[in-house]
mmCIF file of C-alpha atoms in Angstrom:
data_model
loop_
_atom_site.group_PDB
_atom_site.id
_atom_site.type_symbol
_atom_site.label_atom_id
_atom_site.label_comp_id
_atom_site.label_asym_id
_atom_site.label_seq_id
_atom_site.Cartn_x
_atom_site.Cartn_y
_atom_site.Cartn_z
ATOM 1 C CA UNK A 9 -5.521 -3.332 -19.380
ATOM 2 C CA UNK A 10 -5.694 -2.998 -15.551
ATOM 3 C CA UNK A 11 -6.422 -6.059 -13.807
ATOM 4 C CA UNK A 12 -8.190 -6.708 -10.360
ATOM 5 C CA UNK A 13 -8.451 -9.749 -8.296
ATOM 6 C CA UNK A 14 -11.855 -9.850 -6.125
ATOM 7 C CA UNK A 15 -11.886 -12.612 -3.300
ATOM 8 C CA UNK A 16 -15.665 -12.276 -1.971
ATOM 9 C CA UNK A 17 -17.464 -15.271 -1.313
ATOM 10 C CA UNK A 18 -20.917 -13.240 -1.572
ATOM 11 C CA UNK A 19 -21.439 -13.896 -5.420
ATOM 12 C CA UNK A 20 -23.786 -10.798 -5.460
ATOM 13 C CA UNK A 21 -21.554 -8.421 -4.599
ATOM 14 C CA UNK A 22 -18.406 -9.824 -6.139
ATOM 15 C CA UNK A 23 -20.297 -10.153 -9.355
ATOM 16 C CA UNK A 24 -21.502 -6.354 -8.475
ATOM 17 C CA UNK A 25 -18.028 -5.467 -7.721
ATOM 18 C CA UNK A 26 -16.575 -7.039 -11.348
ATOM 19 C CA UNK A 27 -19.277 -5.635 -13.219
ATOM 20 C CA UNK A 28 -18.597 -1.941 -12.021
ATOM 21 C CA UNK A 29 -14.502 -2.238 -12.552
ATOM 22 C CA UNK A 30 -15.393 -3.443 -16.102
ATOM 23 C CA UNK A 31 -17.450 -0.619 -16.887
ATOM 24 C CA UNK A 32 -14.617 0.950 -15.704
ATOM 25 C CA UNK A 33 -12.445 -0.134 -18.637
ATOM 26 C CA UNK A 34 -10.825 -2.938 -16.092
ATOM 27 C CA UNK A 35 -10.009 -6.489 -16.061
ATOM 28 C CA UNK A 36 -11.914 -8.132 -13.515
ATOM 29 C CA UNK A 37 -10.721 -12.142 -11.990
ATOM 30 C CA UNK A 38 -13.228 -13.366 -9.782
ATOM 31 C CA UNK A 39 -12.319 -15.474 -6.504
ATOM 32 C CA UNK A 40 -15.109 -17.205 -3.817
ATOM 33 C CA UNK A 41 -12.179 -18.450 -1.735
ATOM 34 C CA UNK A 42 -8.536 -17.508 -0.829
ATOM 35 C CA UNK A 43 -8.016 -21.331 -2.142
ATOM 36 C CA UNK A 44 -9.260 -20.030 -5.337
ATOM 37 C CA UNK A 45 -7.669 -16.640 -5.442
ATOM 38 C CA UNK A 46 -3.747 -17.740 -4.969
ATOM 39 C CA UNK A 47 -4.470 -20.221 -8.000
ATOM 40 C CA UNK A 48 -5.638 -17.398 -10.269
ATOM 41 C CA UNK A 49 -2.660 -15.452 -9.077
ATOM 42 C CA UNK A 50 -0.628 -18.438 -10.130
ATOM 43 C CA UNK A 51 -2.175 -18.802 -13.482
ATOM 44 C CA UNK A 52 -2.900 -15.208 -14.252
ATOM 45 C CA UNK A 53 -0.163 -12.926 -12.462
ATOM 46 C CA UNK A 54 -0.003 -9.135 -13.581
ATOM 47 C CA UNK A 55 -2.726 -8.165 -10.966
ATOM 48 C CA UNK A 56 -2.583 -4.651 -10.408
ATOM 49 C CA UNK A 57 -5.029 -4.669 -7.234
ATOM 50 C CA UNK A 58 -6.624 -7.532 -5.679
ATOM 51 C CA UNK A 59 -10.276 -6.399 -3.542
ATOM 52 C CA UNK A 60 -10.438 -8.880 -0.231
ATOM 53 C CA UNK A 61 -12.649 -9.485 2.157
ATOM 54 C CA UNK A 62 -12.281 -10.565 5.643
ATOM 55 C CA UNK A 63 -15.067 -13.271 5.953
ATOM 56 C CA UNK A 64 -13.686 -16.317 3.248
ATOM 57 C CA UNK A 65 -14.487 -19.715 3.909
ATOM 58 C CA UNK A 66 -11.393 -21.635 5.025
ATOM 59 C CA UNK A 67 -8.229 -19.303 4.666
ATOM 60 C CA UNK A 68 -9.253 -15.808 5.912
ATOM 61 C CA UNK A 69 -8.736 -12.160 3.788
ATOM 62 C CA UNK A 70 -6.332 -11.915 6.398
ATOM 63 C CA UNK A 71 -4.197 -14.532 6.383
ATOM 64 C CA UNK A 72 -4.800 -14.350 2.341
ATOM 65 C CA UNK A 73 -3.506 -10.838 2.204
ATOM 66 C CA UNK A 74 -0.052 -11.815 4.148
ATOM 67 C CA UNK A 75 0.278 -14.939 1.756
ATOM 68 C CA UNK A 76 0.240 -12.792 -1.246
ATOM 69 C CA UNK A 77 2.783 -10.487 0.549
ATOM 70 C CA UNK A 78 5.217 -13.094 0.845
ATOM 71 C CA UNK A 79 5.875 -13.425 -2.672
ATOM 72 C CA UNK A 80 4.183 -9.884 -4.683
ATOM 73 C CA UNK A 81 5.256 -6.347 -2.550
ATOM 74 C CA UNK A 82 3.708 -4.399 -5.864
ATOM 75 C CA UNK A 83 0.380 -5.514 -6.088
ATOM 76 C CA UNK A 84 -2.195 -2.885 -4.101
ATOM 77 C CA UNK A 85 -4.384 -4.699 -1.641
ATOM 78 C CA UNK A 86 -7.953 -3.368 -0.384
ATOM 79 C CA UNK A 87 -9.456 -4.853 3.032
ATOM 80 C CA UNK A 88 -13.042 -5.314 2.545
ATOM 81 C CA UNK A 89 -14.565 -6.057 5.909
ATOM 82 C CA UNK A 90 -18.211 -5.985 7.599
ATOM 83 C CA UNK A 91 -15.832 -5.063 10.664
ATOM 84 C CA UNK A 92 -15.368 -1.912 11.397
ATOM 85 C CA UNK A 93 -13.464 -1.983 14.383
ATOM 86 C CA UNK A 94 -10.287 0.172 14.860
ATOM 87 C CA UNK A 95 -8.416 -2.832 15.682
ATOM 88 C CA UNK A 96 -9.469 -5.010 12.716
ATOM 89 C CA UNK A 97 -8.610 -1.980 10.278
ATOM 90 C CA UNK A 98 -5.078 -1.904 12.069
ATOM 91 C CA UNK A 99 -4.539 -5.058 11.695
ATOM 92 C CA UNK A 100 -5.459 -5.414 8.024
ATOM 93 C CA UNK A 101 -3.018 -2.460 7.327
ATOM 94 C CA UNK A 102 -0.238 -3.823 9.511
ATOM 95 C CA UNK A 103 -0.260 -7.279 7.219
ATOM 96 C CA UNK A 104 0.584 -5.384 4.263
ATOM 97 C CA UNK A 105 -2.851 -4.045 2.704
ATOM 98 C CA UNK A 106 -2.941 -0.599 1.463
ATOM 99 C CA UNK A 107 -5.978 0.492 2.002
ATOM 100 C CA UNK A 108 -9.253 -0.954 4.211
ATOM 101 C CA UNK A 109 -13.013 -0.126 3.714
ATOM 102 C CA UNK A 110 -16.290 -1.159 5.656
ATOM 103 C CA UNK A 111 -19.266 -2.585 4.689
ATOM 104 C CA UNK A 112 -21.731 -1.409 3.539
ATOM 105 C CA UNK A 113 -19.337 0.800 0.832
ATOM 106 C CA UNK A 114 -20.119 3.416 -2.012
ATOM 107 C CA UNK A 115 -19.180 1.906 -5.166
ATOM 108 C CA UNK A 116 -18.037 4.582 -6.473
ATOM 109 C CA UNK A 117 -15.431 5.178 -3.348
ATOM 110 C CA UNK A 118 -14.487 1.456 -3.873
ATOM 111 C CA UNK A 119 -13.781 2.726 -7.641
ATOM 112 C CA UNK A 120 -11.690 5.794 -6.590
ATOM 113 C CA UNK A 121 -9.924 3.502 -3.934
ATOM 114 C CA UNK A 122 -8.923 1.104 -6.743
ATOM 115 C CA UNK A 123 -7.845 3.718 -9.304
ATOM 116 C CA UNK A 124 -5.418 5.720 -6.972
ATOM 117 C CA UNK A 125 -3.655 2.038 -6.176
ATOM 118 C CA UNK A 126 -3.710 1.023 -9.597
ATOM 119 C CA UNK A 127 -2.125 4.428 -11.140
ATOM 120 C CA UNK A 128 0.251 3.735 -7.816
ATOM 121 C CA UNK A 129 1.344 0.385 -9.252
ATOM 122 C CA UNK A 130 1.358 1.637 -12.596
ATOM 123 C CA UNK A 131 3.922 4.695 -12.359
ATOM 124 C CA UNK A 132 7.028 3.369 -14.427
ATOM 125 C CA UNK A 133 9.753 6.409 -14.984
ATOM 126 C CA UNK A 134 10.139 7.923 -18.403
ATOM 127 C CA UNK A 135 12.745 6.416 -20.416
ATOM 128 C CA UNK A 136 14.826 9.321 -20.222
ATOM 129 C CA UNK A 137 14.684 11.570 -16.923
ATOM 130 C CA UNK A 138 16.017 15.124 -17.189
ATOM 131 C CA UNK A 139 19.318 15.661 -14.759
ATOM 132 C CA UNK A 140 17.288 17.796 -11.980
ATOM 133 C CA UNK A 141 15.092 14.911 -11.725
ATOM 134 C CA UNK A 142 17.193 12.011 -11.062
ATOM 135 C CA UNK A 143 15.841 7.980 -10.658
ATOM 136 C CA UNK A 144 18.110 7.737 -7.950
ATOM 137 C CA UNK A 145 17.920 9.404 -4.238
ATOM 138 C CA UNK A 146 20.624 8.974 -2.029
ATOM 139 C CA UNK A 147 20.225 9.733 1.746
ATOM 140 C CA UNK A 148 23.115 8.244 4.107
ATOM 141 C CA UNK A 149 23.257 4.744 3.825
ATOM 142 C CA UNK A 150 20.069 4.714 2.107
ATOM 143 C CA UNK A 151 19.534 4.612 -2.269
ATOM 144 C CA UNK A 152 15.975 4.771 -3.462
ATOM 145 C CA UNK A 153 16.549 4.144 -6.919
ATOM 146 C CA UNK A 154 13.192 5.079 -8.867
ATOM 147 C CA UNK A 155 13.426 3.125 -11.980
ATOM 148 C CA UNK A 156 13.339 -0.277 -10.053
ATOM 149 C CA UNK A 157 11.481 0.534 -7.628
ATOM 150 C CA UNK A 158 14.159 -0.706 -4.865
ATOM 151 C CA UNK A 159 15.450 0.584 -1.668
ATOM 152 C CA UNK A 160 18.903 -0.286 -0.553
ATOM 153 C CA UNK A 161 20.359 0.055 2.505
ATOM 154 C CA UNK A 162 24.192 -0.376 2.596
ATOM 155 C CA UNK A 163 23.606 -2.125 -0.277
ATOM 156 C CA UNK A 164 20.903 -4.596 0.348
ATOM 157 C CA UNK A 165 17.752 -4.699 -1.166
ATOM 158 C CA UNK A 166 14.867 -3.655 1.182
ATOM 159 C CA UNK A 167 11.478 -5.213 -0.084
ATOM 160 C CA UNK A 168 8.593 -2.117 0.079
ATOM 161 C CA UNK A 169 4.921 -2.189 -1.286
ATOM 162 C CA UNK A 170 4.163 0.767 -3.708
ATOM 163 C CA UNK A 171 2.512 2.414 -0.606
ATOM 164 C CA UNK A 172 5.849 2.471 1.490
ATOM 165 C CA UNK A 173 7.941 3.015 -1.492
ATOM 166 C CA UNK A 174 5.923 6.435 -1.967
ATOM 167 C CA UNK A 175 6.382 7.263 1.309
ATOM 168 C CA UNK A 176 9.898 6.806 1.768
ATOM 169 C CA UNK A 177 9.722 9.108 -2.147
ATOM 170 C CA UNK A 178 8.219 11.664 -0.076
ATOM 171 C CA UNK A 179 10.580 11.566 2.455
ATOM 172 C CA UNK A 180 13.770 11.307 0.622
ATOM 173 C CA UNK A 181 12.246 14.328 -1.499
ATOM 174 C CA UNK A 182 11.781 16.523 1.434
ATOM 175 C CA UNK A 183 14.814 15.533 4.534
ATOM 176 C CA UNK A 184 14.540 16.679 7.534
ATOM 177 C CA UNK A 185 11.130 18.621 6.989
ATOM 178 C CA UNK A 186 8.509 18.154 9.568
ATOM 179 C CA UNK A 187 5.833 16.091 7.306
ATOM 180 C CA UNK A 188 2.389 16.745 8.213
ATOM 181 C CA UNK A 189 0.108 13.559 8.271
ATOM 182 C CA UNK A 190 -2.437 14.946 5.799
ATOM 183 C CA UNK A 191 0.581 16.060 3.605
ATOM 184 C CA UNK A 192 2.238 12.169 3.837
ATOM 185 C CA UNK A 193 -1.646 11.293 3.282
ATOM 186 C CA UNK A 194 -2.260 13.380 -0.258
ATOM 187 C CA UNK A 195 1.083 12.835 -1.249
ATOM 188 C CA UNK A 196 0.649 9.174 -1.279
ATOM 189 C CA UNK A 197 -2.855 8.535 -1.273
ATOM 190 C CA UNK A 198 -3.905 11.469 -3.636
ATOM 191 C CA UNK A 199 -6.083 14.277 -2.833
ATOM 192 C CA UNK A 200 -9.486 12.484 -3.198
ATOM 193 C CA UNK A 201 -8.653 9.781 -0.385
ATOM 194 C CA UNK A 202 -11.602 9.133 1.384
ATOM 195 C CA UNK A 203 -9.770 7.364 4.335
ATOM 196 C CA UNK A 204 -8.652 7.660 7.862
ATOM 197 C CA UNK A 205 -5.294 9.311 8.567
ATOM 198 C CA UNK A 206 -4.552 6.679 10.896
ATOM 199 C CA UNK A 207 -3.716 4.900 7.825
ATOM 200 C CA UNK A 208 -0.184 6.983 8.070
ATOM 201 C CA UNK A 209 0.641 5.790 11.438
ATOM 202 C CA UNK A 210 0.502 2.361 10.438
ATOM 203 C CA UNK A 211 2.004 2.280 7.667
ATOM 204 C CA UNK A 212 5.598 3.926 9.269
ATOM 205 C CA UNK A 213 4.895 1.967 11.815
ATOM 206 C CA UNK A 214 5.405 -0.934 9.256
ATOM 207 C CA UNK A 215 8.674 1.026 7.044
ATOM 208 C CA UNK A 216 10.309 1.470 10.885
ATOM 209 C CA UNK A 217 10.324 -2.599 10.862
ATOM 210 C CA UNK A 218 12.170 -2.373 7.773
ATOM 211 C CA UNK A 219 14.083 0.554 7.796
ATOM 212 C CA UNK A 220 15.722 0.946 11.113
ATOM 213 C CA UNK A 221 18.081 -1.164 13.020
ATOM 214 C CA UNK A 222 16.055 -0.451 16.134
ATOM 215 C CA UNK A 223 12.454 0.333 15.385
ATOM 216 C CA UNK A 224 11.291 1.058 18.841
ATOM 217 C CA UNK A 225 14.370 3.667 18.791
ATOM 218 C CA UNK A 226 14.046 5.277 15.522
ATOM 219 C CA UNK A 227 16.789 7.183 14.045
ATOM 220 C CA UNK A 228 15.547 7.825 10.519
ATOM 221 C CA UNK A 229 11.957 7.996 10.818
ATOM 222 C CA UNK A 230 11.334 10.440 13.386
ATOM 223 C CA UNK A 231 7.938 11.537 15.192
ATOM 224 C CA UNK A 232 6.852 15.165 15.477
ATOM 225 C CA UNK A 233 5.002 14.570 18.095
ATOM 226 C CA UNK A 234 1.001 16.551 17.448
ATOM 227 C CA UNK A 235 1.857 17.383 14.208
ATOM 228 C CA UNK A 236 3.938 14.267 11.718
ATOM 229 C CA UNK A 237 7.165 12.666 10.832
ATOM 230 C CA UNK A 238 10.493 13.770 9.825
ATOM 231 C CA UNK A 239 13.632 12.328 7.515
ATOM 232 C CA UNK A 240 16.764 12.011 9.137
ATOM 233 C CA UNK A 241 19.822 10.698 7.577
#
């Protein structure tokens, strides 16, 4: 069964939030506190999504979300924030979260949201891939090998959440084509994302950190300027 983490410290809507994902067929682990959270993560690992939201007493959903980073790259994180300024959204994304949503939210969004980063976390390859669809992608220096879910780079192990992992998929799958944002957007996010584009930007903004030996002058990850990004080898 699926399990989510909820850190909210609003009992009403965490207990609204755990009820829904349950009649969703979901596990739900309930959190008031970051405090709280990282010890059910200890004690129950396995999450598949963890819901946070900005406003915790003591540690932050911020500083919560890039303590959980340090040790778990798979799990799928979700912002929840009464903020809805652009710079509190970027910032959330930059940390590491894969997704961000405002209050007041639709439940069912919240839902959808948690789904497409569960099924995201979730993809395993088949036991036995046919030869035109390899678990391996080479590009240059560069192995994205599908079955562990690993990127290499001459060799050494590049650490990618499921989010960037697709991305980099996407790329490796289509080199040097001119990538659209909306087509990095459904190709990741699925066609039913509710979110902002912007969500793109950050995101390579965040695989140029880890990717490129100069991420201010890009050699891989290329901007089309008006229009997306581009592969190079």
């Amino acid at each position: 069964m699926v399990k989510v983490l909820i850190v909210e410290d609003e009992a009403s809507i965490r207990e609204m939030i755990a009820l829904n994902l349950r009649m969703a067929g979901m596990e739900a682990l309930e959190a008031a506190s970051a405090e709280e959270a990282l010890a059910l993560l200890e004690q129950q690992p396995g999450c598949s999504a963890a819901i946070l939201d900005v406003m915790l007493p003591g540690m932050n959903g911020f500083s919560l979300c890039e303590t959980i980073r340090r040790t778990d790259q798979q799990i799928g994180i979700i912002i929840l924030s009464a903020k809805g300024q652009e710079q509190d959204k970027i910032r959330g994304l930059s940390i590491g979260a894969d997704d961000y949503m405002t209050k007041p939210f639709s439940v069912s969004e919240l839902l959808a949201r948690v789904g497409a980063l569960c099924r995201r976390v979730g993809r395993t390859a088949p036991a036995q891939e046919p030869e035109e669809n390899p678990t391996v992608l080479v590009s240059g220096e560069f192995v994205l090998d599908q079955n562990r879910r690993v990127l290499l780079k001459r060799g050494q192990p590049i650490e990618l959440t499921q989010v960037e992992f697709q991305i980099m998929e996407l790329f490796f799958r289509n080199p040097g084509t001119a990538l659209v944002r909306e087509k990095i957007l459904k190709g990741v996010w699925g066609e039913n994302y509710f979110g902002d584009v912007k969500i793109v930007d950050v995101n390579i903004r965040r695989l140029r950190m880890k990717v490129e030996d100069e991420p201010s002058h890009p050699a891989h990850i290329l901007t089309v300027w008006g229009y997306g990004y581009r592969w190079e080898e």
